Tab-separated table of C-alpha atoms and ligand atoms in Angstrom:
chain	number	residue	atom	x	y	z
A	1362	UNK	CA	0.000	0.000	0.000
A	1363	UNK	CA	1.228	3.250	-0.943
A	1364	UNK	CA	1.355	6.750	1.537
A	1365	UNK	CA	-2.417	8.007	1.433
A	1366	UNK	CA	-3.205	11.806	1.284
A	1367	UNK	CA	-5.989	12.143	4.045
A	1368	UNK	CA	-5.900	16.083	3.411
A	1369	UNK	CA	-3.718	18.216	0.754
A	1370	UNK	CA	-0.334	18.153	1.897
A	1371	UNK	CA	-1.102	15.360	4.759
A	1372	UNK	CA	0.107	11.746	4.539
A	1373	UNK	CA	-0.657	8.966	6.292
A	1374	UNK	CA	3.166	6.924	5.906
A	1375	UNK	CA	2.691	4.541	8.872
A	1376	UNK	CA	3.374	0.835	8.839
A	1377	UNK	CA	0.624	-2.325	8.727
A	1378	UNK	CA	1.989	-5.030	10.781
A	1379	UNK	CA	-0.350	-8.274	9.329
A	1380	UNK	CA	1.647	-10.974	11.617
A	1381	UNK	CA	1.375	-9.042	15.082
A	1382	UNK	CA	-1.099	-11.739	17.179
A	1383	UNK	CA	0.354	-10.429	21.162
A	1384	UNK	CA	0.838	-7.284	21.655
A	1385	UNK	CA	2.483	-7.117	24.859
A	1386	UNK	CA	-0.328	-9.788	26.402
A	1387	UNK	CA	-3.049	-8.362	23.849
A	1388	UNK	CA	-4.420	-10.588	21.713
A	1389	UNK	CA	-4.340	-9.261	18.480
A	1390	UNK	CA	-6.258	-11.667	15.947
A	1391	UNK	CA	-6.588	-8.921	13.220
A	1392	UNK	CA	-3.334	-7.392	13.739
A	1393	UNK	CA	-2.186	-3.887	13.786
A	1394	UNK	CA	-1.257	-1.024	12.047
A	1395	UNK	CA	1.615	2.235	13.347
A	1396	UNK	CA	0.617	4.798	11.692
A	1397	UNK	CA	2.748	7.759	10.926
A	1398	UNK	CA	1.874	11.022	9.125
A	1399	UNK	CA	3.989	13.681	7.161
A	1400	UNK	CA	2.650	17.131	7.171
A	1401	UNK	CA	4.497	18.926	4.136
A	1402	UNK	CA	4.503	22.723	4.871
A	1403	UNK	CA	7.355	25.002	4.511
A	1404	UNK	CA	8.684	22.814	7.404
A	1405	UNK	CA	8.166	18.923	6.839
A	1406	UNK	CA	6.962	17.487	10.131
A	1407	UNK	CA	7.263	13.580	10.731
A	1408	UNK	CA	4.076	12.747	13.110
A	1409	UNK	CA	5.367	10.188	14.977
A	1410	UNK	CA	7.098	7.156	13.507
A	1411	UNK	CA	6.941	3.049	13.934
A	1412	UNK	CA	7.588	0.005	15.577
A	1413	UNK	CA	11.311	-1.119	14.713
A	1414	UNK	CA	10.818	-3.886	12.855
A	1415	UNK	CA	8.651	-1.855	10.200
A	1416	UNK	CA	10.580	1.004	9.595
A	1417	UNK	CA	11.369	0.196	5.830
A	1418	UNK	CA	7.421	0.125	5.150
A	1419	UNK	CA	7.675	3.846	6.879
A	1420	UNK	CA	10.246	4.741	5.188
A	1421	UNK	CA	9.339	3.668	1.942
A	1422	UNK	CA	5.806	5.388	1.999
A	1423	UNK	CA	7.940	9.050	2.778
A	1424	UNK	CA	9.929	8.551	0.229
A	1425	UNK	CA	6.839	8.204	-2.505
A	1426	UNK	CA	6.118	12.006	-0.969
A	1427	UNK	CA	9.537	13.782	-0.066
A	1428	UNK	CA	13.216	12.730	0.497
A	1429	UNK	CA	13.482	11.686	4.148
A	1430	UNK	CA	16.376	14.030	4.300
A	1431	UNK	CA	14.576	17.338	4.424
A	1432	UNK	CA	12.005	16.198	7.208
A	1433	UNK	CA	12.460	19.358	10.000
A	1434	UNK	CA	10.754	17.927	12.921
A	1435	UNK	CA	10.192	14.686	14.123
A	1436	UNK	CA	6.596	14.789	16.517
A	1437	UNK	CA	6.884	12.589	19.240
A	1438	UNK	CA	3.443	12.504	20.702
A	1439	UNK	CA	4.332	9.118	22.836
A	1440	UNK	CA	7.695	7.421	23.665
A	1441	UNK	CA	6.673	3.827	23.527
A	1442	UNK	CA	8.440	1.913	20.973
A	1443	UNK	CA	5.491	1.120	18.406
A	1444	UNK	CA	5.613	5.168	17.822
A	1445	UNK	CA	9.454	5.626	18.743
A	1446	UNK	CA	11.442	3.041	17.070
A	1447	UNK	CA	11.706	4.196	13.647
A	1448	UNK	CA	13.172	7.619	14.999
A	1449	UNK	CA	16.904	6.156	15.036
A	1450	UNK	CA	16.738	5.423	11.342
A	1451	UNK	CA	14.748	8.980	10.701
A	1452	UNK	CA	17.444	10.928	12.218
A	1453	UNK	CA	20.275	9.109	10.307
A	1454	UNK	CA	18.474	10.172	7.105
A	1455	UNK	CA	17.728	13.729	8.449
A	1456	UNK	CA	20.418	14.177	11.256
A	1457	UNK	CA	19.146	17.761	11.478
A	1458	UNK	CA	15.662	16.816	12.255
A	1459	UNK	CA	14.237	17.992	15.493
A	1460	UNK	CA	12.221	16.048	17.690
A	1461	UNK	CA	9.150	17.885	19.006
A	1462	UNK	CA	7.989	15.978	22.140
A	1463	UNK	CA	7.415	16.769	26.044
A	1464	UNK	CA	9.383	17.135	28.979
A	1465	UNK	CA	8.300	13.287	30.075
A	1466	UNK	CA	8.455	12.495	26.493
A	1467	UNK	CA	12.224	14.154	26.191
A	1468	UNK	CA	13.158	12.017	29.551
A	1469	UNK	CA	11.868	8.816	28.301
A	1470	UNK	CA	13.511	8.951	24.785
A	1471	UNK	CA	16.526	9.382	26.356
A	1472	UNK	CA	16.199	6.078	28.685
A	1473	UNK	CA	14.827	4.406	25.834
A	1474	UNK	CA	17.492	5.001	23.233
A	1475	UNK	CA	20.773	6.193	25.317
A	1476	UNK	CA	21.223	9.165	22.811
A	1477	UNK	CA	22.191	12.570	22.367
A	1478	UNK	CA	19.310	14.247	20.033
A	1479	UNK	CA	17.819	17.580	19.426
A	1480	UNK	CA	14.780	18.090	21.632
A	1481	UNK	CA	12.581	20.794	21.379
A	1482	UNK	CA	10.449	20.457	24.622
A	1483	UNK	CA	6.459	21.295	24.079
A	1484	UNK	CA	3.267	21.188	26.201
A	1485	UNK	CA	-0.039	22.323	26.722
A	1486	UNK	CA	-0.328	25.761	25.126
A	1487	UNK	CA	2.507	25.914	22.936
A	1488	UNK	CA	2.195	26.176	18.987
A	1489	UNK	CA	4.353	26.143	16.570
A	1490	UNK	CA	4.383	27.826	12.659
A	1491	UNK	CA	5.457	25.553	10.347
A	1492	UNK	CA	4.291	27.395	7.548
A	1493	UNK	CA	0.701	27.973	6.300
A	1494	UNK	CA	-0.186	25.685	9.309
A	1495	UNK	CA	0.245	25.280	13.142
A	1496	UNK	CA	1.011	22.628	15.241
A	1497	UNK	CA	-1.169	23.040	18.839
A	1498	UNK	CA	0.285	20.717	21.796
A	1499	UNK	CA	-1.812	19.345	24.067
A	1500	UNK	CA	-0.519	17.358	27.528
A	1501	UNK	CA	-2.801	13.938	28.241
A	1502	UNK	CA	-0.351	12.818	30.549
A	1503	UNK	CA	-1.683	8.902	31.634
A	1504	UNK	CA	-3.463	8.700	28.252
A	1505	UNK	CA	-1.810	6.252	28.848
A	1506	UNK	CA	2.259	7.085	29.922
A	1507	UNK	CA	3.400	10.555	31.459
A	1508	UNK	CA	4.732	11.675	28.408
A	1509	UNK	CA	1.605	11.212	26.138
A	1510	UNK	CA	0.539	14.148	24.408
A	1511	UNK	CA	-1.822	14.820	21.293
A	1512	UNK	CA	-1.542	17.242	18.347
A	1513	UNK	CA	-3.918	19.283	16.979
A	1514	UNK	CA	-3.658	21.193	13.185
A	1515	UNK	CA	-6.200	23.833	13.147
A	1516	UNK	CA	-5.997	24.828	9.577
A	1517	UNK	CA	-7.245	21.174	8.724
A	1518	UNK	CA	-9.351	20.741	11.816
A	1519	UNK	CA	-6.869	17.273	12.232
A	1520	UNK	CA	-6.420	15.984	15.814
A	1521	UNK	CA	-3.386	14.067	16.040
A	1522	UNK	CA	-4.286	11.659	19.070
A	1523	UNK	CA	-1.805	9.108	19.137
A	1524	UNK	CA	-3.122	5.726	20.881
A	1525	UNK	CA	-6.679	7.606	22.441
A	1526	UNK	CA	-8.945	6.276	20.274
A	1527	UNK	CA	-6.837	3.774	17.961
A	1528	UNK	CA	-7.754	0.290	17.565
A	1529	UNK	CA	-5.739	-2.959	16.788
A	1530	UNK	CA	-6.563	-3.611	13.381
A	1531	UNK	CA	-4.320	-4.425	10.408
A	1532	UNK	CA	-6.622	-3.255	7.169
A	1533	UNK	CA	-5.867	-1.543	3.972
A	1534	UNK	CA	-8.766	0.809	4.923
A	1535	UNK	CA	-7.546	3.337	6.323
A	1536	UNK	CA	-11.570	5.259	7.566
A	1537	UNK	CA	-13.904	4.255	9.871
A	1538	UNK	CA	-17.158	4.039	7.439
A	1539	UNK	CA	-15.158	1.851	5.496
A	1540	UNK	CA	-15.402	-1.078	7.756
A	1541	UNK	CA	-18.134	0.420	9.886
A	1542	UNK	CA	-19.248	1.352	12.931
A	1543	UNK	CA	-19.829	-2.063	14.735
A	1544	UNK	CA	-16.496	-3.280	13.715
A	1545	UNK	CA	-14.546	-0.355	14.941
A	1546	UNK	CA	-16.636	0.012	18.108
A	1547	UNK	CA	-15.739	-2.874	19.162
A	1548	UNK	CA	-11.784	-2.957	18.521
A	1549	UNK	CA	-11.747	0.663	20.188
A	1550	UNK	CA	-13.625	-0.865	23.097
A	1551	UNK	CA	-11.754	-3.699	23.429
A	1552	UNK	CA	-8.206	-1.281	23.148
A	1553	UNK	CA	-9.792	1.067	25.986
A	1554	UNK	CA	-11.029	-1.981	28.366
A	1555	UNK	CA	-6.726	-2.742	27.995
A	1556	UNK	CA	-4.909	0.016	27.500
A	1557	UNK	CA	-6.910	2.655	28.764
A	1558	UNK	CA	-9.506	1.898	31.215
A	1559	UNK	CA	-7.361	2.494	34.418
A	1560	UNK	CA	-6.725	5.769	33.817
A	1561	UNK	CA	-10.654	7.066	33.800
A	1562	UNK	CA	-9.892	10.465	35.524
A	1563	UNK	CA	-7.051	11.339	32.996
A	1564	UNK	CA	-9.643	10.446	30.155
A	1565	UNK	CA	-11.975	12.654	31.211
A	1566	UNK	CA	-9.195	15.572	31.642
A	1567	UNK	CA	-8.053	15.127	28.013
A	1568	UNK	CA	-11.861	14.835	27.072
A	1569	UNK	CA	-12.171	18.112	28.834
A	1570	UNK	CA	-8.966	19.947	26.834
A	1571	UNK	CA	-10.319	18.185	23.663
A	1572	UNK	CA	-13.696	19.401	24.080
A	1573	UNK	CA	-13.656	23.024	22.082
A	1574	UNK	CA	-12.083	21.809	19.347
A	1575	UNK	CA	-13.455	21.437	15.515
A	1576	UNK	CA	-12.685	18.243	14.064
A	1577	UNK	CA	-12.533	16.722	10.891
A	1578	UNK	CA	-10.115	13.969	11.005
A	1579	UNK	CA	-8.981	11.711	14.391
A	1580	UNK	CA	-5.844	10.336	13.243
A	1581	UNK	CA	-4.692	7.842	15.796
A	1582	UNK	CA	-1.544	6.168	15.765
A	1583	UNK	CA	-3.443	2.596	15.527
A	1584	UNK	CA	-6.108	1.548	13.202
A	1585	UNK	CA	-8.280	3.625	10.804
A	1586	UNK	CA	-8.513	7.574	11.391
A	1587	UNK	CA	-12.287	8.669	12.291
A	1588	UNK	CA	-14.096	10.699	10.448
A	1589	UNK	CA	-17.695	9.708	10.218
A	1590	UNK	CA	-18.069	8.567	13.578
A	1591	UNK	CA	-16.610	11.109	15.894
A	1592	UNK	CA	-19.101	12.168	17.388
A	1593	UNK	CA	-19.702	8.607	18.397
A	1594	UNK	CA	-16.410	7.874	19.351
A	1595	UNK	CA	-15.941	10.465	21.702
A	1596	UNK	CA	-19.822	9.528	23.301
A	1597	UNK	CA	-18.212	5.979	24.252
A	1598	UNK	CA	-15.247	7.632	25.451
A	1599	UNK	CA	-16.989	9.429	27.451
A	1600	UNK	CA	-19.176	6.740	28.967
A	1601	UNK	CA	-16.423	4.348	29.317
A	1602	UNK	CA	-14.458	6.925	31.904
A	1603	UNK	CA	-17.477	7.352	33.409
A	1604	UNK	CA	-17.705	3.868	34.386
A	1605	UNK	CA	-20.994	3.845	32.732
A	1606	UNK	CA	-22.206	-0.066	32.764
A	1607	UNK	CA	-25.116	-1.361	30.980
A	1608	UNK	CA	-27.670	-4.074	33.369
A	1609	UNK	CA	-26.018	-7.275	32.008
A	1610	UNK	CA	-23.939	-9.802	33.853
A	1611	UNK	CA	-20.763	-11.433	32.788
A	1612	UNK	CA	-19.552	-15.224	33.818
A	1613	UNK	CA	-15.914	-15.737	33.958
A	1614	UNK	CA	-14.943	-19.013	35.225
A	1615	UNK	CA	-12.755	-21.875	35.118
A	1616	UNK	CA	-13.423	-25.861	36.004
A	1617	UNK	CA	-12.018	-28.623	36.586
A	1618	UNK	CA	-14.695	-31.942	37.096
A	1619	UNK	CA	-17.153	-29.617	36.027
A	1620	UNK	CA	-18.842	-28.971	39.107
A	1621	UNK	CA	-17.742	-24.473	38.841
A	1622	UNK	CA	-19.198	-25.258	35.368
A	1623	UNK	CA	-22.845	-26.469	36.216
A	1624	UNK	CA	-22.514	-23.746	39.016
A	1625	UNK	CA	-21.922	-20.912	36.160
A	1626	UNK	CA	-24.948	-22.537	33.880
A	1627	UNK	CA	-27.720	-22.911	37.263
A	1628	UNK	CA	-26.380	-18.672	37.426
A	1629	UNK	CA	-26.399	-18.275	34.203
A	1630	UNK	CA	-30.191	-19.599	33.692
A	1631	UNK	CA	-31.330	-17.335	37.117
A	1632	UNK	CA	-30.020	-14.388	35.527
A	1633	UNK	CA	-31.507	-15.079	31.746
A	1634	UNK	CA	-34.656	-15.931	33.630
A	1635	UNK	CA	-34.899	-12.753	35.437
A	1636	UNK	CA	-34.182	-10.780	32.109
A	1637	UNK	CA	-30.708	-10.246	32.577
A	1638	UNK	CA	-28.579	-10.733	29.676
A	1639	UNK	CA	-25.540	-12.919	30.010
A	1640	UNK	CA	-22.569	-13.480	28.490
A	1641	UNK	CA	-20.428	-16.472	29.783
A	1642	UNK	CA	-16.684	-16.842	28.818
A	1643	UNK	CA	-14.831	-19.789	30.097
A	1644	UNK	CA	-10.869	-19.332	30.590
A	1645	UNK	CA	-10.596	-22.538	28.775
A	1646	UNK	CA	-11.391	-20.968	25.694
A	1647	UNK	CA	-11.559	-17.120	26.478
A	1648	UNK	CA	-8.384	-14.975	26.089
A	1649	UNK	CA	-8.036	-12.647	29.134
A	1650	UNK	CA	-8.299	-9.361	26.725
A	1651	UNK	CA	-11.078	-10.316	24.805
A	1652	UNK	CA	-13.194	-10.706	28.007
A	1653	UNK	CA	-12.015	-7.460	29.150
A	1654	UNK	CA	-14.190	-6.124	26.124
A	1655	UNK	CA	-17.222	-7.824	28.047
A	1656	UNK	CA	-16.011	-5.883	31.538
A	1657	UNK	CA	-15.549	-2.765	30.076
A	1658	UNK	CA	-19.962	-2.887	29.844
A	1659	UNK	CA	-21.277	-5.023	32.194
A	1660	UNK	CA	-21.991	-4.413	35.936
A	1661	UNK	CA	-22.590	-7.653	37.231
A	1662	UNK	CA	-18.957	-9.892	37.457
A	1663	UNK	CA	-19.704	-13.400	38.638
A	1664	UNK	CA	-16.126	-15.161	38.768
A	1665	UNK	CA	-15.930	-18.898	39.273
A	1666	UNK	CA	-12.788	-20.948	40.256
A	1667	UNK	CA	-12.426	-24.745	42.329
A	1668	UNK	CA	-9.871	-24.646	44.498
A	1669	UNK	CA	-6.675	-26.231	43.464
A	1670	UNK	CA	-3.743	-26.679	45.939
A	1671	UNK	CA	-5.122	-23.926	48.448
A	1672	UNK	CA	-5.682	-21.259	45.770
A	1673	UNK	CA	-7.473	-20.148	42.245
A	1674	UNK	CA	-6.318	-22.247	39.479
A	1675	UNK	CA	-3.741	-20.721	37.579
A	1676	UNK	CA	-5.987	-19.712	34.635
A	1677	UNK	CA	-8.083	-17.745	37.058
A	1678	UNK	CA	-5.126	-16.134	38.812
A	1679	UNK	CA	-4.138	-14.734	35.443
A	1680	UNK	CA	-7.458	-13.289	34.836
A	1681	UNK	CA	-7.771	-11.261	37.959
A	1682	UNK	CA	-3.988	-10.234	38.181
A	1683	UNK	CA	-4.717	-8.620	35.078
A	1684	UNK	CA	-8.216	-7.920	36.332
A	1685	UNK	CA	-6.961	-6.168	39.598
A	1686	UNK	CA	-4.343	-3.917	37.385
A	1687	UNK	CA	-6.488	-2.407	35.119
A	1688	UNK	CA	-9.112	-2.031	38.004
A	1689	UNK	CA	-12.654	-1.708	36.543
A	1690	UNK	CA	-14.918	0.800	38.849
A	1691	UNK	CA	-18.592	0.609	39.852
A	1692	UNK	CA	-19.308	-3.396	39.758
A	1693	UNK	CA	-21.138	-5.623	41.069
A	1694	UNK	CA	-19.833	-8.778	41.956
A	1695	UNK	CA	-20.591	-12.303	43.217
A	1696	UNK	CA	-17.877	-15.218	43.732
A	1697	UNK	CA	-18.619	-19.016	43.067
A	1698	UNK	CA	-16.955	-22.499	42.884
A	1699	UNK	CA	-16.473	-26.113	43.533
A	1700	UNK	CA	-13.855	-27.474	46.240
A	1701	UNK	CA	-12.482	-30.788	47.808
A	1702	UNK	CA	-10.988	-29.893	50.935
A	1703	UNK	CA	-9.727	-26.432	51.683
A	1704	UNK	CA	-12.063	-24.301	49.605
A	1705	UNK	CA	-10.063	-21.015	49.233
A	1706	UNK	CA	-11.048	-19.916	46.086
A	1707	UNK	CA	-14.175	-18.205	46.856
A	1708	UNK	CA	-12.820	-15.987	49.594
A	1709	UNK	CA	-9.903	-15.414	47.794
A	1710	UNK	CA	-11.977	-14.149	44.509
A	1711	UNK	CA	-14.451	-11.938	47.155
A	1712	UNK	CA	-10.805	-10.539	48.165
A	1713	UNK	CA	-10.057	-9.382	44.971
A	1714	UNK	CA	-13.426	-8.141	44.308
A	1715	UNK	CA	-13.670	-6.143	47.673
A	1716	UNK	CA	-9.929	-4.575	47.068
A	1717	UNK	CA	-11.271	-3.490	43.400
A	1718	UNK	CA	-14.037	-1.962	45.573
A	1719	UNK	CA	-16.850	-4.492	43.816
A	1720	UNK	CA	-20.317	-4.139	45.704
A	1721	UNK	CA	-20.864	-7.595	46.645
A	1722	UNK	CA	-24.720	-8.257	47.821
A	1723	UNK	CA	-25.079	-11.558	48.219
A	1724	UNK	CA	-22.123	-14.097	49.666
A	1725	UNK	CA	-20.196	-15.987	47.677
A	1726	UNK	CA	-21.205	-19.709	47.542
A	1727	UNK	CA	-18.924	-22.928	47.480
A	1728	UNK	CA	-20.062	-25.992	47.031
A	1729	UNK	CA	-18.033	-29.687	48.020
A	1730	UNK	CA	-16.844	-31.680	44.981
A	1731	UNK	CA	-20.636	-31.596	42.804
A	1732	UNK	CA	-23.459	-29.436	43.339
A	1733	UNK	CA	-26.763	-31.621	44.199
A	1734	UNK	CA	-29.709	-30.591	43.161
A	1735	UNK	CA	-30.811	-28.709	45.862
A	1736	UNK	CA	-27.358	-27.049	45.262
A	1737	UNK	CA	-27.649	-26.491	41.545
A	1738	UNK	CA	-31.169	-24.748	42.843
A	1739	UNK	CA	-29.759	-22.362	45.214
A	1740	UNK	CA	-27.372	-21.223	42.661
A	1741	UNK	CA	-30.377	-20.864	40.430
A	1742	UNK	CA	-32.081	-18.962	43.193
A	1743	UNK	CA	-28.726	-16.873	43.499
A	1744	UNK	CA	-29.151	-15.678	40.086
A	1745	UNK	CA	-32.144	-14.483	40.318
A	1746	UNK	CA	-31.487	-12.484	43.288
A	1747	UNK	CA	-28.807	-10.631	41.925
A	1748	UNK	CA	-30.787	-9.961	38.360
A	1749	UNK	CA	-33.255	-7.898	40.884
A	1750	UNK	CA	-29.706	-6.300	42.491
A	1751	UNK	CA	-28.838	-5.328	38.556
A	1752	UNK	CA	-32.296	-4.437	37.531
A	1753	UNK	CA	-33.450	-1.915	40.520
B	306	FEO	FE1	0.733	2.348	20.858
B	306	FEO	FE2	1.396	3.264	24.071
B	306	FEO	O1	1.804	2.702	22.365
């Protein structure tokens, strides 16, 4: 694919990485893209760059606009290597390039690369003429490291936002009504329920400096660039820092004789038959970021683990390690599971719940090696009781 003109004199030049399937523990079936752009104004600005590994594919797309040589400015809206590692290879074409990027962003460039390079330091408030066009910095520090920061070019009403609002997906669209608003919906909710959702209060902040701003183009540094659907974009965005949860339940669990299983299904039934809508994802199957899409929207968590040697099985100690870091707000939350002796998972998931600060109405319930029937009923009965909880 060659470098696309998204507005006269702006190129998208990033990098579509096709193979990419973990992304640091992110499951990334569809693959990614880094995506660069090259503003070409009396001074040629580099808008971040790309992963390492995919610098020729960057490199080729500048060259089909400009010679790398005579790029001015290298933006560095984020530090972290997927934007960052191409700038080694930049500055060797254009030694005299300077890199445009905050104070946190100027520290952590440094530690990342142990070298000596021209920094101009920006922030919040700070422009800078590069011709017939500006360049307006904006701070979102914790969106999602201290040294983020987004971009915004007033003359073509383009916001710059680096990885707010991207999405892993490796496509040769490069717009959001070109695969459509489900599709993208869900890959940007499924990148904010892992990347983004612990940092809620920042969110809002950069929501808040974003807010006055005309728009026509939300060029992320991941995915497709919005613009038919930013309106809606920022609307989820919104509701997702909020904490906003619709009245549906999700069933996380884990088994090992199948007794946490027929436990999950007797809930699972209570809740459907109270009119709560569930959605059950066993860790057998399940990949820990793909159920954090289901968190990121539902306010009832029922997690079910048997007890194995004194503890959680492993697969269920993975979830809520990962669970308790990126620390979803405003849940509900009810603990179940099958034991032989011992029986520690169930106090030991209403630990994690209660530290994540997880109303918990009803107690959790363990049951010896296989849920009887008058068992499987009270579980059935425990359902329904917390459908009323979700429904008041
Ligand atoms: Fe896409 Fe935080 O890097």
């Amino acid at each position: 694919m060659s470098a696309h003109e998204i507005k006269k004199g702006i190129y998208w030049v990033g990098a579509i990485d096709w193979a990419v399937r973990n992304f640091h523990g992110y499951l990334t079936q569809q693959g990614t893209t880094y995506n660069a752009y090259l503003v070409v104004d009396e001074k040629i600005v580099l808008v971040d760059t790309v992963k390492q590994e995919l610098t020729d594919q960057m490199m080729y797309r500048i060259g089909q606009i400009v010679d790398p040589s005579k790029i001015d400015y290298i933006l560095s809206n984020h530090v972290e290597p997927d934007h960052s590692g191409a700038i080694p290879e930049v500055l060797e074409a254009a030694p005299q390039a300077i890199i445009l990027t905050t104070k946190k962003g100027e520290k952590g460039l440094t530690r990342h690369y142990k070298a000596d390079w021209n920094y101009q330091v920006v922030g919040t408030g700070d422009k800078l003429d590069i011709g017939k066009r500006t360049l307006v910095f904006i701070n979102t520090p914790m969106v999602h490291w201290p040294d983020s920061m987004v971009t915004y070019l007033p003359e073509d009403k383009i916001l710059f936002s680096n990885d707010a609002f991207g999405q892993h997906i490796a496509s040769t669209e490069r717009y959001d009504d070109e695969l459509g608003w489900s599709l993208v919906k869900r890959d940007s909710a499924k990148y904010y329920a892992n990347i983004v959702l612990p940092f809620d209060k920042q969110v809002n902040k950069a929501l808040t400096g974003l807010s006055g701003l005309d728009i026509d183009l939300i060029c992320p540094s991941h995915g497709i660039i919005w613009r038919s659907y930013i309106t809606d974009i920022l609307g989820e965005y919104q509701k997702w820092a909020a904490n906003e949860t619709e009245p549906k339940a999700l069933i996380v669990y884990d088994t090992m004789w199948n007794s946490t299983a027929k436990l999950a299904w007797e809930l699972e039934k209570g809740l459907s038959a109270s009119g709560v809508p569930v959605t059950v994802r066993t860790l057998k199957v399940n990949h820990i970021s793909d159920i954090m899409t289901d968190v990121l929207t539902s306010k009832l968590m029922l997690l079910g683990s048997p007890t194995l040697n004194n503890t959680l099985l492993p697969t269920m100690s993975e979830f809520a390690t990962y669970l308790k870091g990126l620390r979803p707000k405003n849940r509900m939350g009810y603990a179940f599971g099958s034991y032989g002796w011992g029986g520690q998972s169930v106090a030991e998931l209403e630990k994690i719940m209660e530290d994540l600060k997880w109303e918990c109405p009803l107690p959790g319930n363990k049951v010896e090696y296989v849920p009887d029937q008058d068992e499987l009923a009270a579980a059935f009965e425990s359902g329904q009781k917390l459908a009323e909880l979700v429904l008041r």
